[in-house]
XYZ file of C-alpha atoms in Angstrom:
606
model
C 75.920 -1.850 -30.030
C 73.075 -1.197 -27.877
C 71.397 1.282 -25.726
C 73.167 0.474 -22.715
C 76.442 0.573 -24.479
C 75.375 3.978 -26.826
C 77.445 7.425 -25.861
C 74.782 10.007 -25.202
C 74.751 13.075 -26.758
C 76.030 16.162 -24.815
C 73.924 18.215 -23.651
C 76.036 21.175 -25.368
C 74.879 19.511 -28.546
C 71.531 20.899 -29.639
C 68.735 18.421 -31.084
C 65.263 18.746 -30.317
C 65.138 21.643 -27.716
C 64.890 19.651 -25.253
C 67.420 20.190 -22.264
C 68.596 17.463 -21.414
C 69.176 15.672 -24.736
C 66.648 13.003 -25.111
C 68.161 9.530 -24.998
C 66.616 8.990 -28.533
C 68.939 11.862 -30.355
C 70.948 9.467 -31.723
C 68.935 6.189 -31.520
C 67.764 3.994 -34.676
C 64.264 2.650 -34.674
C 63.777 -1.168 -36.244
C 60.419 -2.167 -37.640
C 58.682 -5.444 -37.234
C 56.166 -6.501 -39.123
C 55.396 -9.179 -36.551
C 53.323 -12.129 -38.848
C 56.183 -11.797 -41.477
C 59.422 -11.657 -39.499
C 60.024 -15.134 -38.099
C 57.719 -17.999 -37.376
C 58.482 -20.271 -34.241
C 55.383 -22.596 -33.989
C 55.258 -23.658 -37.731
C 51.807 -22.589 -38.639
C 52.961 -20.252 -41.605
C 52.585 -17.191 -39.524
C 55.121 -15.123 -37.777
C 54.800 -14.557 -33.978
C 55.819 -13.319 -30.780
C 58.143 -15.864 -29.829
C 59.868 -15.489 -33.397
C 60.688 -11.928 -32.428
C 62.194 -13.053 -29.118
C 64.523 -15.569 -31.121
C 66.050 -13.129 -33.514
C 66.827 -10.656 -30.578
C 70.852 -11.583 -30.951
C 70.410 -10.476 -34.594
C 68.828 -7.154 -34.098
C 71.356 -6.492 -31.111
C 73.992 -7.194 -33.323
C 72.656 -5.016 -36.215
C 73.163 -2.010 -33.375
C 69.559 -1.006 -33.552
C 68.136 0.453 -30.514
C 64.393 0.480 -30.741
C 62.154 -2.314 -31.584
C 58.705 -0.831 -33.084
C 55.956 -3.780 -33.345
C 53.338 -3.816 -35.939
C 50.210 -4.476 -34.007
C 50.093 -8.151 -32.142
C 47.203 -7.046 -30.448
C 43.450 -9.614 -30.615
C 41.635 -8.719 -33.801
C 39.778 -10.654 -36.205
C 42.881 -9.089 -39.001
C 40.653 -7.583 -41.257
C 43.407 -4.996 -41.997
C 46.118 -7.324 -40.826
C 45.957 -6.184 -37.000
C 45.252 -2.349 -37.279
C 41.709 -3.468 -36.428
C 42.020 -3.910 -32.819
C 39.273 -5.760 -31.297
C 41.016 -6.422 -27.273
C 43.475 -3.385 -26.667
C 44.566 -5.251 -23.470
C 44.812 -8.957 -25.020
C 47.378 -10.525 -27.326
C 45.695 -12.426 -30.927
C 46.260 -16.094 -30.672
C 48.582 -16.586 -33.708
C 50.688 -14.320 -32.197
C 50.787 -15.983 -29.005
C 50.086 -14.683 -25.198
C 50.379 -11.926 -22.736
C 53.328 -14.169 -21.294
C 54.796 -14.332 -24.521
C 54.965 -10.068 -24.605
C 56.505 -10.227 -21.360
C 59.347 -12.324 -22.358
C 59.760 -10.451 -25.110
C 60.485 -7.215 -23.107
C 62.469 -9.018 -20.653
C 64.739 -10.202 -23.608
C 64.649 -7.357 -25.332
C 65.422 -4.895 -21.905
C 68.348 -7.576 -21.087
C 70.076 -6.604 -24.439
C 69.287 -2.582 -24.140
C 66.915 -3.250 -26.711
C 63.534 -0.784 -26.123
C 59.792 -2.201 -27.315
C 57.650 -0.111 -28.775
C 54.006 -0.969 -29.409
C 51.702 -0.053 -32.465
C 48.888 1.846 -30.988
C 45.485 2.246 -33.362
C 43.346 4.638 -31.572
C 41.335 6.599 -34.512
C 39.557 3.624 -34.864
C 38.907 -0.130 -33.583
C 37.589 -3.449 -34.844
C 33.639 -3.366 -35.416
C 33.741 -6.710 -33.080
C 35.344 -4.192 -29.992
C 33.518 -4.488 -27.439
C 32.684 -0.840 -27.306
C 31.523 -0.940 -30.549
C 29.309 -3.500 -29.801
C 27.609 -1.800 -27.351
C 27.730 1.684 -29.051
C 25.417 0.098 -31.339
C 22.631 0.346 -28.523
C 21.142 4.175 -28.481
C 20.529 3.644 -24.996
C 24.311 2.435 -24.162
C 26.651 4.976 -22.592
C 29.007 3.706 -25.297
C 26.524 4.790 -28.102
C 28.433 8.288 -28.840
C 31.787 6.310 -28.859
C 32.147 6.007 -32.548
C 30.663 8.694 -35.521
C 26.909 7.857 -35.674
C 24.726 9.556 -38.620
C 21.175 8.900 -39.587
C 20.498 8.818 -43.137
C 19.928 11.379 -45.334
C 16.289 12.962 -45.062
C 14.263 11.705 -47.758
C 16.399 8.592 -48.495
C 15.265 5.021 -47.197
C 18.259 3.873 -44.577
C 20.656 1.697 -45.918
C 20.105 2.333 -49.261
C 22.340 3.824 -52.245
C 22.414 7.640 -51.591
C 20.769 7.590 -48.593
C 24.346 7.915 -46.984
C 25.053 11.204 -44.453
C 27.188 12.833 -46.914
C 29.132 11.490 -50.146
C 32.507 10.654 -48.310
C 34.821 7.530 -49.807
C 37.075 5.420 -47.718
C 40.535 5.104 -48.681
C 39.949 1.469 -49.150
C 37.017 2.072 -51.817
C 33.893 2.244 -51.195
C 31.609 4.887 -49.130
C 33.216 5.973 -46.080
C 29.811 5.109 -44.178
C 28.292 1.491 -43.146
C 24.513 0.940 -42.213
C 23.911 -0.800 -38.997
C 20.543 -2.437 -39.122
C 20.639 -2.743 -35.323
C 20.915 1.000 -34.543
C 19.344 2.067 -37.869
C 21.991 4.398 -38.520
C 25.449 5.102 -40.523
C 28.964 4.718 -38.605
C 32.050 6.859 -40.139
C 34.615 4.703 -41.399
C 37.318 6.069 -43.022
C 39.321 2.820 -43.577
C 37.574 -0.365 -43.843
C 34.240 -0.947 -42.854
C 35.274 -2.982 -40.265
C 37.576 -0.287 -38.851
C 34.579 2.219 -37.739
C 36.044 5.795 -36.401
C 36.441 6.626 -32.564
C 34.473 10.092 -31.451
C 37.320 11.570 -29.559
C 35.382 14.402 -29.406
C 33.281 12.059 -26.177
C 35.840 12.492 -23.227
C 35.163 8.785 -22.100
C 37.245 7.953 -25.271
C 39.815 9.797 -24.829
C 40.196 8.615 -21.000
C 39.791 5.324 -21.337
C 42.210 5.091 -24.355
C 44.501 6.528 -21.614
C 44.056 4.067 -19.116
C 45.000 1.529 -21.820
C 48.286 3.219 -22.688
C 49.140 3.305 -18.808
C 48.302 -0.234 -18.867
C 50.612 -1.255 -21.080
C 53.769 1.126 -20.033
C 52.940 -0.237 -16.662
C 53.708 -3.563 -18.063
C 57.241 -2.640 -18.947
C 56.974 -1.036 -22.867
C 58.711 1.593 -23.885
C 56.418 3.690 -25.816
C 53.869 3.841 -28.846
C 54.148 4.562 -32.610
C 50.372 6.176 -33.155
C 48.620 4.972 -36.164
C 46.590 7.536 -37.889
C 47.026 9.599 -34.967
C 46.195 13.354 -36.515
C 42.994 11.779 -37.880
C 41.309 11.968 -34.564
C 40.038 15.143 -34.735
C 37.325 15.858 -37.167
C 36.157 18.919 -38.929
C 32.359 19.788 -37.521
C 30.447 22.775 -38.599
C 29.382 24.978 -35.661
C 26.012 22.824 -35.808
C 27.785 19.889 -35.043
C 27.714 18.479 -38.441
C 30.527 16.919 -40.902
C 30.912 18.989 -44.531
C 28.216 17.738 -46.877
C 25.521 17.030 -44.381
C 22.192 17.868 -44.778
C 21.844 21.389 -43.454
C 25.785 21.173 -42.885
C 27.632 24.987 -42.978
C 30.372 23.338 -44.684
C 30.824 22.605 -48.164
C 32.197 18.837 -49.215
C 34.772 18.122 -51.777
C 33.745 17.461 -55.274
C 32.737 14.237 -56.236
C 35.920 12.535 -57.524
C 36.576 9.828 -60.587
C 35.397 6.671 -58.518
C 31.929 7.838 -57.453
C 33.003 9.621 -54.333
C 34.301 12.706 -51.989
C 37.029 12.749 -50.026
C 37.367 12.621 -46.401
C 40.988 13.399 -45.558
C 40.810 17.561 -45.903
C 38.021 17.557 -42.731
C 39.379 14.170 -41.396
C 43.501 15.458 -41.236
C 45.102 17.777 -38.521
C 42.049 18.870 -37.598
C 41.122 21.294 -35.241
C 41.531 19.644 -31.884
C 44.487 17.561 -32.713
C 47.255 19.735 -30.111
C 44.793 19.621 -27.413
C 44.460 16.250 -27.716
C 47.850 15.074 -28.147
C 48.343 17.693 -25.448
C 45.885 16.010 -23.033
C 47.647 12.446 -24.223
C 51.008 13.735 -22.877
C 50.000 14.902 -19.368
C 47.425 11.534 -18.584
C 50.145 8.680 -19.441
C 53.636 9.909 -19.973
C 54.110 12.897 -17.418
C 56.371 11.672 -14.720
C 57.620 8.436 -16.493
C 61.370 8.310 -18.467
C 62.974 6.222 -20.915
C 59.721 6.406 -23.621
C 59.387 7.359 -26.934
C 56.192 8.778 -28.838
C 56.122 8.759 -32.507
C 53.062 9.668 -34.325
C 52.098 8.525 -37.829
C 50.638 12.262 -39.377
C 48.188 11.950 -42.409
C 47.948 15.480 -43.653
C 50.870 17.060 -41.670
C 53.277 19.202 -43.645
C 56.542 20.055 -42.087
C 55.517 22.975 -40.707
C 53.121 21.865 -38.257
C 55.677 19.129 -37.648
C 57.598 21.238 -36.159
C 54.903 22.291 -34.170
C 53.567 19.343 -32.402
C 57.180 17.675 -31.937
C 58.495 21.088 -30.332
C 59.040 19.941 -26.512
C 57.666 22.820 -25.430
C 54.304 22.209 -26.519
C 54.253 18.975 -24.999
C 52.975 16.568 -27.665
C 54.769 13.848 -29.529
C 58.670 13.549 -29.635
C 58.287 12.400 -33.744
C 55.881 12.393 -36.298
C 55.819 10.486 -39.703
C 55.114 12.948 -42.298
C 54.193 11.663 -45.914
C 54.972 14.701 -48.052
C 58.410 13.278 -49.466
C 56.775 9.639 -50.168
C 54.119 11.177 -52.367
C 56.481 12.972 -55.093
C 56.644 10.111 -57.452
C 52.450 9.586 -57.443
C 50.302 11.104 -60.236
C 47.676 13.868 -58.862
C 48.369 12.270 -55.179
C 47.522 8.839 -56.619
C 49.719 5.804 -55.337
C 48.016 3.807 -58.011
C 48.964 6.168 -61.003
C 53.103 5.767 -60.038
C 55.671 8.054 -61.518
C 59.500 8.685 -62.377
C 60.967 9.771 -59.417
C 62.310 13.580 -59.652
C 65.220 14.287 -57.830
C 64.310 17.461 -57.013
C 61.061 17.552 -55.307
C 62.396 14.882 -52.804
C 65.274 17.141 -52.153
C 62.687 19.850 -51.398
C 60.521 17.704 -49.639
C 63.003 16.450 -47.667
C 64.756 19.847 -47.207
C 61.405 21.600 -45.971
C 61.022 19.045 -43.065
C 64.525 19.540 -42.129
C 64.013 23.344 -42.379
C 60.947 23.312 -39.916
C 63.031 21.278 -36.955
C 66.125 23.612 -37.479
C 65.512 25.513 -34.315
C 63.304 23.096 -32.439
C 61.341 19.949 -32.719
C 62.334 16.258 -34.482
C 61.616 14.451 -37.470
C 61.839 11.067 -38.531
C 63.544 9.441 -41.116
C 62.255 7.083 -43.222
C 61.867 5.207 -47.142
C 60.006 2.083 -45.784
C 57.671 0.657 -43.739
C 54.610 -2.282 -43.769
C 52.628 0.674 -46.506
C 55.313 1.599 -48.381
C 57.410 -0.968 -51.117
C 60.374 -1.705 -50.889
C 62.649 1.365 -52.404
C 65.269 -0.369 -53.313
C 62.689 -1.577 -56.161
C 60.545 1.999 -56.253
C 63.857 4.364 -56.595
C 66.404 2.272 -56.808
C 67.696 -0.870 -59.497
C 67.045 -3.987 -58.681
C 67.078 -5.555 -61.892
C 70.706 -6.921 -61.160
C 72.444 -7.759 -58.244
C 75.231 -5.434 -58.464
C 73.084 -2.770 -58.761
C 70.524 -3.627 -56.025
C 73.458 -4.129 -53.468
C 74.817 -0.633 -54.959
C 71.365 1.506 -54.839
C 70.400 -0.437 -51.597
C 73.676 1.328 -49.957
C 73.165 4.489 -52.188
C 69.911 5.119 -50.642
C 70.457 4.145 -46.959
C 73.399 6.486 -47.209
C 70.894 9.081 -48.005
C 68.710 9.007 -45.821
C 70.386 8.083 -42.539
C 72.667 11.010 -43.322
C 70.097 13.632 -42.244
C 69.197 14.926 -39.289
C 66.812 13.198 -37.367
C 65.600 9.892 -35.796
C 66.097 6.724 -38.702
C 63.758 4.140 -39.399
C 65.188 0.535 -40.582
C 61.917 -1.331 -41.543
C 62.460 -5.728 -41.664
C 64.485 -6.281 -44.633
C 65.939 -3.121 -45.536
C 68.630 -3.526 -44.148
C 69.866 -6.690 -46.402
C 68.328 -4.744 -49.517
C 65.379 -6.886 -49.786
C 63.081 -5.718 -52.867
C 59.485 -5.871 -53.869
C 57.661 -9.195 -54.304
C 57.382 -9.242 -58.230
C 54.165 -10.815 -57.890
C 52.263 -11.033 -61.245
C 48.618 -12.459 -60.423
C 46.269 -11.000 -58.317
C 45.538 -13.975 -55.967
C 48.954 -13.145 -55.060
C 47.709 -10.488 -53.031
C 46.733 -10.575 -49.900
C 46.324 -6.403 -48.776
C 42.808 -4.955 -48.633
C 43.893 -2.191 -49.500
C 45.059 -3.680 -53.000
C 42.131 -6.171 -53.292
C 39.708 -3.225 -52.567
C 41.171 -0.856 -55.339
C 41.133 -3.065 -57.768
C 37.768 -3.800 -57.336
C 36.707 0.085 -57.141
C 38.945 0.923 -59.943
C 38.817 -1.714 -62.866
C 35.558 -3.257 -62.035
C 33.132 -0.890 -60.654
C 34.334 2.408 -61.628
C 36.167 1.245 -64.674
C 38.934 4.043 -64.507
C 41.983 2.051 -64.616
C 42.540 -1.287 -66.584
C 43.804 -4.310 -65.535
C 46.831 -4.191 -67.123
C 47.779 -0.973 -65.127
C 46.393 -2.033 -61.815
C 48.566 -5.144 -61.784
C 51.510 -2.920 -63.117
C 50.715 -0.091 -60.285
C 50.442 -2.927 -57.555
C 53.715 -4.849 -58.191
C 55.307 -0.994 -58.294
C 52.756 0.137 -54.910
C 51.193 -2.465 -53.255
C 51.764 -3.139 -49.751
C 52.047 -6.544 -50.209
C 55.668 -5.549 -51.937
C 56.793 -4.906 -47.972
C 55.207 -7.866 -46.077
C 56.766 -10.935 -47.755
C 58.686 -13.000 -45.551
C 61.995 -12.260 -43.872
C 64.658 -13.483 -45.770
C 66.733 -15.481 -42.742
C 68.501 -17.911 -45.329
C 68.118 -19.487 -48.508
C 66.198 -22.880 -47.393
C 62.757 -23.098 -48.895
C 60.702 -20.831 -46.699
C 63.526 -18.412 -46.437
C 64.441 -19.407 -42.910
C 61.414 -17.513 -42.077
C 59.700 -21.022 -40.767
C 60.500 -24.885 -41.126
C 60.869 -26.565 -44.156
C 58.400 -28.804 -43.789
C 55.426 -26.629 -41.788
C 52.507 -24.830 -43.094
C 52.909 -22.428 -45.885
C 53.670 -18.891 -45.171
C 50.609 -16.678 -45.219
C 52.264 -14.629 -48.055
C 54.375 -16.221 -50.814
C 58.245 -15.754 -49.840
C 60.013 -13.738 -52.149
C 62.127 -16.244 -55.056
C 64.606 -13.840 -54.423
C 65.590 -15.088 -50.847
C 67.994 -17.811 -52.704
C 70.473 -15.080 -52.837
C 69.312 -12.391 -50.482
C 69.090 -13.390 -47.141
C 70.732 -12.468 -43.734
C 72.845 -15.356 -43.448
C 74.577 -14.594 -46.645
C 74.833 -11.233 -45.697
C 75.900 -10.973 -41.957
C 79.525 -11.947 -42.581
C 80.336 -10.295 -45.480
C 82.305 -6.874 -45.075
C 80.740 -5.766 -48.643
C 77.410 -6.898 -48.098
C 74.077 -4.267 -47.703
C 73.723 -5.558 -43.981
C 77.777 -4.402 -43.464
C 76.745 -1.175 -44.673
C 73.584 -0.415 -42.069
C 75.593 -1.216 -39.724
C 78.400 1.202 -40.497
C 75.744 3.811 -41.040
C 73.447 2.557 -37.395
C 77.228 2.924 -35.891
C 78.140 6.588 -36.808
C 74.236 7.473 -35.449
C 75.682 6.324 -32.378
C 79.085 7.520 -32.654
C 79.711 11.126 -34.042
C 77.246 13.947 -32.679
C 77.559 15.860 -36.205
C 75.512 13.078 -37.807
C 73.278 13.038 -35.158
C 72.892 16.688 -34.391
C 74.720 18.630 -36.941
C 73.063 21.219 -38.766
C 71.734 20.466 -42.232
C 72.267 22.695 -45.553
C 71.189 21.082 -48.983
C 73.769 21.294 -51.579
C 73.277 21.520 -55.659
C 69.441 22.030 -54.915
C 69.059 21.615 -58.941
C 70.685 18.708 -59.969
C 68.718 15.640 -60.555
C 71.265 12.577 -60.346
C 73.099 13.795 -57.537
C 71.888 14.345 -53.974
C 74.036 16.583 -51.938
C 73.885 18.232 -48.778
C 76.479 19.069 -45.201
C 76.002 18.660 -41.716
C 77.684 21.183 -39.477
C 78.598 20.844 -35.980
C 80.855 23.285 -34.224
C 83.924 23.053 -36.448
C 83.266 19.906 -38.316
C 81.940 19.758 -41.641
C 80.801 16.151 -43.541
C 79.860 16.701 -46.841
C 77.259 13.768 -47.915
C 77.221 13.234 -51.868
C 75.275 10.314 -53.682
C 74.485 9.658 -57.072
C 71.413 8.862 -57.255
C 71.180 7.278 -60.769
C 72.498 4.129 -62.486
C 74.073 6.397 -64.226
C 77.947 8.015 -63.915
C 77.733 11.466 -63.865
C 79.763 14.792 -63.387
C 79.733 16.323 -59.426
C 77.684 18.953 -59.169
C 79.382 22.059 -59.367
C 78.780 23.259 -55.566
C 80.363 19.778 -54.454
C 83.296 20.402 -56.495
C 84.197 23.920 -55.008
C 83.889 22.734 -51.265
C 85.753 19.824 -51.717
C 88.818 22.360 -52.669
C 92.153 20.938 -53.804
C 91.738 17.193 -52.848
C 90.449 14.771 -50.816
C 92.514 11.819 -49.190
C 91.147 8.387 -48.117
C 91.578 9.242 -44.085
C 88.683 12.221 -45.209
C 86.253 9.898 -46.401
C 83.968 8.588 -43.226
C 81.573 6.307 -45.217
C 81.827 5.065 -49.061
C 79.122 2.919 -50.881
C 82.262 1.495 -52.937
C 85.303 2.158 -50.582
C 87.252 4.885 -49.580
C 89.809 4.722 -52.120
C 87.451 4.815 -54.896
C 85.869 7.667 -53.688
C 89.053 9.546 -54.061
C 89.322 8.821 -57.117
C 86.341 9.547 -58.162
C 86.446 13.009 -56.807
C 89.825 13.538 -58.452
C 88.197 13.529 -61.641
C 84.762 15.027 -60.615
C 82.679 11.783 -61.945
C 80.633 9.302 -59.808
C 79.556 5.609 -60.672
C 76.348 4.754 -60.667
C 74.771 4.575 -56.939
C 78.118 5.949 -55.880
C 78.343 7.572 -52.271
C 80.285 9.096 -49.942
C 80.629 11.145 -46.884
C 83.898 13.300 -46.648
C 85.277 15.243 -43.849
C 85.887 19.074 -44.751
């Protein structure tokens, strides 16, 4: 199914606010990563033209939006979200003619494109970087310039503006001999932070973004985007300047403070978003804005996606995919507990109850693969069963679902067990800061945390077929950039696609009844058995229907919880249940005698 063919919502039917519906209420989003989803040229990286010729597939799957990783020029320190040519296409991904194919393809099969944009910061080798390196440029307040600290020679240790860490180790600050001064960087050093506070940012970000919906696109996902706006004292200065009136952060375990407090939701984030929303997308229709929110609860979710405010239609918010870390530490993983994702996850439903959107999501290019992280992958019964136990789960809420590359065939993390394996900066760079240089972590844990958290885990290859390079490119071209995942021999689409019991059969069932009943689109949401930690429970309510979404969440079987029990009533028949992870009949009978398999799911009709 596609958008053309997809039955709108009525407007009677509440979602967002908004009146009318928006055409997204009951769309599914699809996530490319764009160098690891197909390869047409042979050189071991995946491209433009790959995309174009897996359209049919992703048609077929029902999805309705296509969200691209970014394919934009940049020398890939950070794997394209270092953006040197916002208005230029990299090379190995192809051309500007290439994009426009793409959309043309894509817009003949309903299918929208939406683009990855990276505006809190920009490659070092941007061209307004380049020149904001000149104090005489009118670029040169562009980007978060700092001299060094009084009484400390420039460029050397401690001599930094304050004693900020970037979340990819290191300091958080980078001495430019040319301008004899420090630029912010909260990510790599190559990925120095935008001043959005300078209104010649902000605008000419904006005349990019029109650019590119001019050209046909259908929106942006927004990397970072709530880290634009920075916490400055009345002075001017960031927390932990000299003479700042704001206090840093303690100094934490690997030498450094932390940015993300001052550098999160800051104080100017609404305006801007605000501004964002009247200089590209007032008076166009058909788009979709979707914001990724570092240090947005689900409160002020509900905020910025309310319509009336005018900001973003969706955010990402984080607080559910951080229950299973250590102190807020990906590298110190832990037992998931059932319970705090329910809450989590409840709490973000809560704050859109009235007004405002959330999005739904497990995976994406930073996150592993969760069929590994929460559910069982160590056979294949019980990765197909977890795979479906956990889509069910999630899709079943109310909000806007995110399928990332792979997910939808159960595809798990890489199992890599050597660290030239790796090919993330954001894994190579922590194990540097942590084992060597700080010395806080061994190596045997590292290697352990990164199989269990690296992003590498999500960025293998697509897994098209079983042939040696998993379909992904030619048998006899260049090796992939990333090794392809062993597992392809037995998980791959074309095993998949044709099989009625297969993972793939199952997302589509689930993409399907997005499309096709408003309740799981719209309905209301109510947790169920908030305190049970093997089975995840909750309703949607819409009018006078009632689904009732159960799923065991463990490999092991286990009673119903007691609230499921006593709204089920006196029985359930097989024309009740809407969606099983085993089948309809077993359902029944497994609510017959109150006991669920492991990974066993079901939605039934009250």
């Amino acid at each position: 199914m596609t958008t053309e063919q997809r039955t709108a919502l009525p407007d009677g039917v509440r979602t967002n606010g908004a009146t009318p519906n928006p055409w997204w209420a009951n769309a599914v989003v699809y996530q490319i990563y764009p160098r690891s989803f197909q390869d047409s040229d042979g050189d071991g990286m995946g491209d433009i033209k790959g995309i174009t010729s897996r359209l049919d597939y992703l048609a077929d799957l029902g999805v309705d939006v296509l969200w691209l990783s970014p394919v934009f020029r940049s020398p890939q320190d950070d794997n394209g979200y270092d953006i040197a040519d916002y208005q230029d296409i990299d090379p190995m991904f192809g051309t500007l003619a290439d994009m426009d194919e793409l959309l043309a393809e894509a817009h003949k099969r309903g299918l929208k494109i939406i683009m990855d944009l990276v505006v809190n910061h920009t490659s070092d080798e941007h061209a307004w970087f380049q020149a904001s390196r000149d104090k005489d440029d009118p670029h040169a307040d562009w980007y978060i310039w700092r001299p060094a600290r009084p009484g400390h020679e420039p460029g050397t240790p401690g001599a930094e503006p304050n004693c900020w860490g970037s979340y990819f180790g290191g300091s958080a600050w980078q001495y430019d001999e040319q301008r004899g001064e420090y630029f912010l960087h909260q990510y790599s050093k190559k990925q120095p932070d935008l001043n959005w506070e300078n209104p010649a940012v902000r605008h000419a970000v904006y005349d990019m973004m029109n650019w590119w919906m001019d050209r046909g696109i259908d929106g942006f996902r927004m990397d970072v985007i709530t880290q634009i706006s920075k916490t400055y004292d009345a002075n001017g200065k960031l927390p932990g300047e000299d003479g700042s009136l704001i206090e840093d952060n303690p100094v934490g375990e690997e030498g450094y403070s932390s940015p993300f407090p001052f550098c999160s939701d800051g104080p100017r984030v609404d305006e801007y978003l605000a501004e964002m929303r009247r200089e590209v997308f007032a008076g166009r229709e058909g788009f979709i804005t979707v914001g990724e929110a570092p240090g947005v609860d689900a409160a002020r979710n509900g905020v910025i996606t309310d319509p009336r405010n005018g900001e973003l239609d969706m955010l990402f918010v984080f607080t559910h995919m951080d229950v299973d870390c250590e102190n807020g530490t990906k590298w110190n993983p832990t037992p998931l507990k059932l319970t705090e994702l329910k809450r989590t996850l409840g709490e973000q439903q809560a704050a859109v109850a009235e007004a405002g959107w959330t999005s739904l999501f497990f995976c994406n290019h930073d996150q592993p693969r969760v069929v590994s992280r929460w559910g069982d992958d160590s056979s294949e019964e019980s990765r197909a069963r977890s795979a479906k136990a956990i889509g069910l789960l999630l899709h079943m809420h109310r909000g806007t679902p995110y399928v990332y590359q792979g997910e939808e065939l159960g595809m798990t993390n890489a199992h890599f067990t050597s660290l030239d394996q790796y090919r993330d900066l954001e894994t190579l760079n922590a194990y540097r800061q942590r084992v060597e240089e700080a010395k806080v972590q061994s190596p045997e844990s590292m290697m352990d945390a990164f199989a269990r958290r690296s992003r590498d885990n999500s960025r293998t290859p697509m897994q098209w077929d079983a042939s040696k390079y998993a379909g992904f490119t030619a048998e006899d071209a260049a090796e992939p950039w990333i090794s392809v995942n062993p597992n392809h021999a037995t998980i791959n689409a074309a095993a998949e696609v044709d099989d009625p019991q297969s993972v793939h059969a199952f997302y589509k069932r689930l993409i399907a009844l997005r499309h096709e009943d408003p309740t799981v689109a719209a309905g209301d949401w109510t947790l169920v058995g908030a305190d049970d930690e093997r089975v995840y429970s909750f309703t949607r309510t819409l009018g006078d229907e009632t689904l009732l979404t159960i799923v065991n969440m463990s490999g092991e079987r286990t009673r119903l919880p007691r609230e499921c029990d006593e709204l089920l009533g006196e029985g359930v028949e097989s024309s009740d249940i809407v969606i099983a992870t085993y089948d309809p009949e077993h359902a029944v009978a497994a609510l017959a005698v109150n006991e669920l398999e492991p990974w066993e799911g079901m939605v039934v009709r009250l």
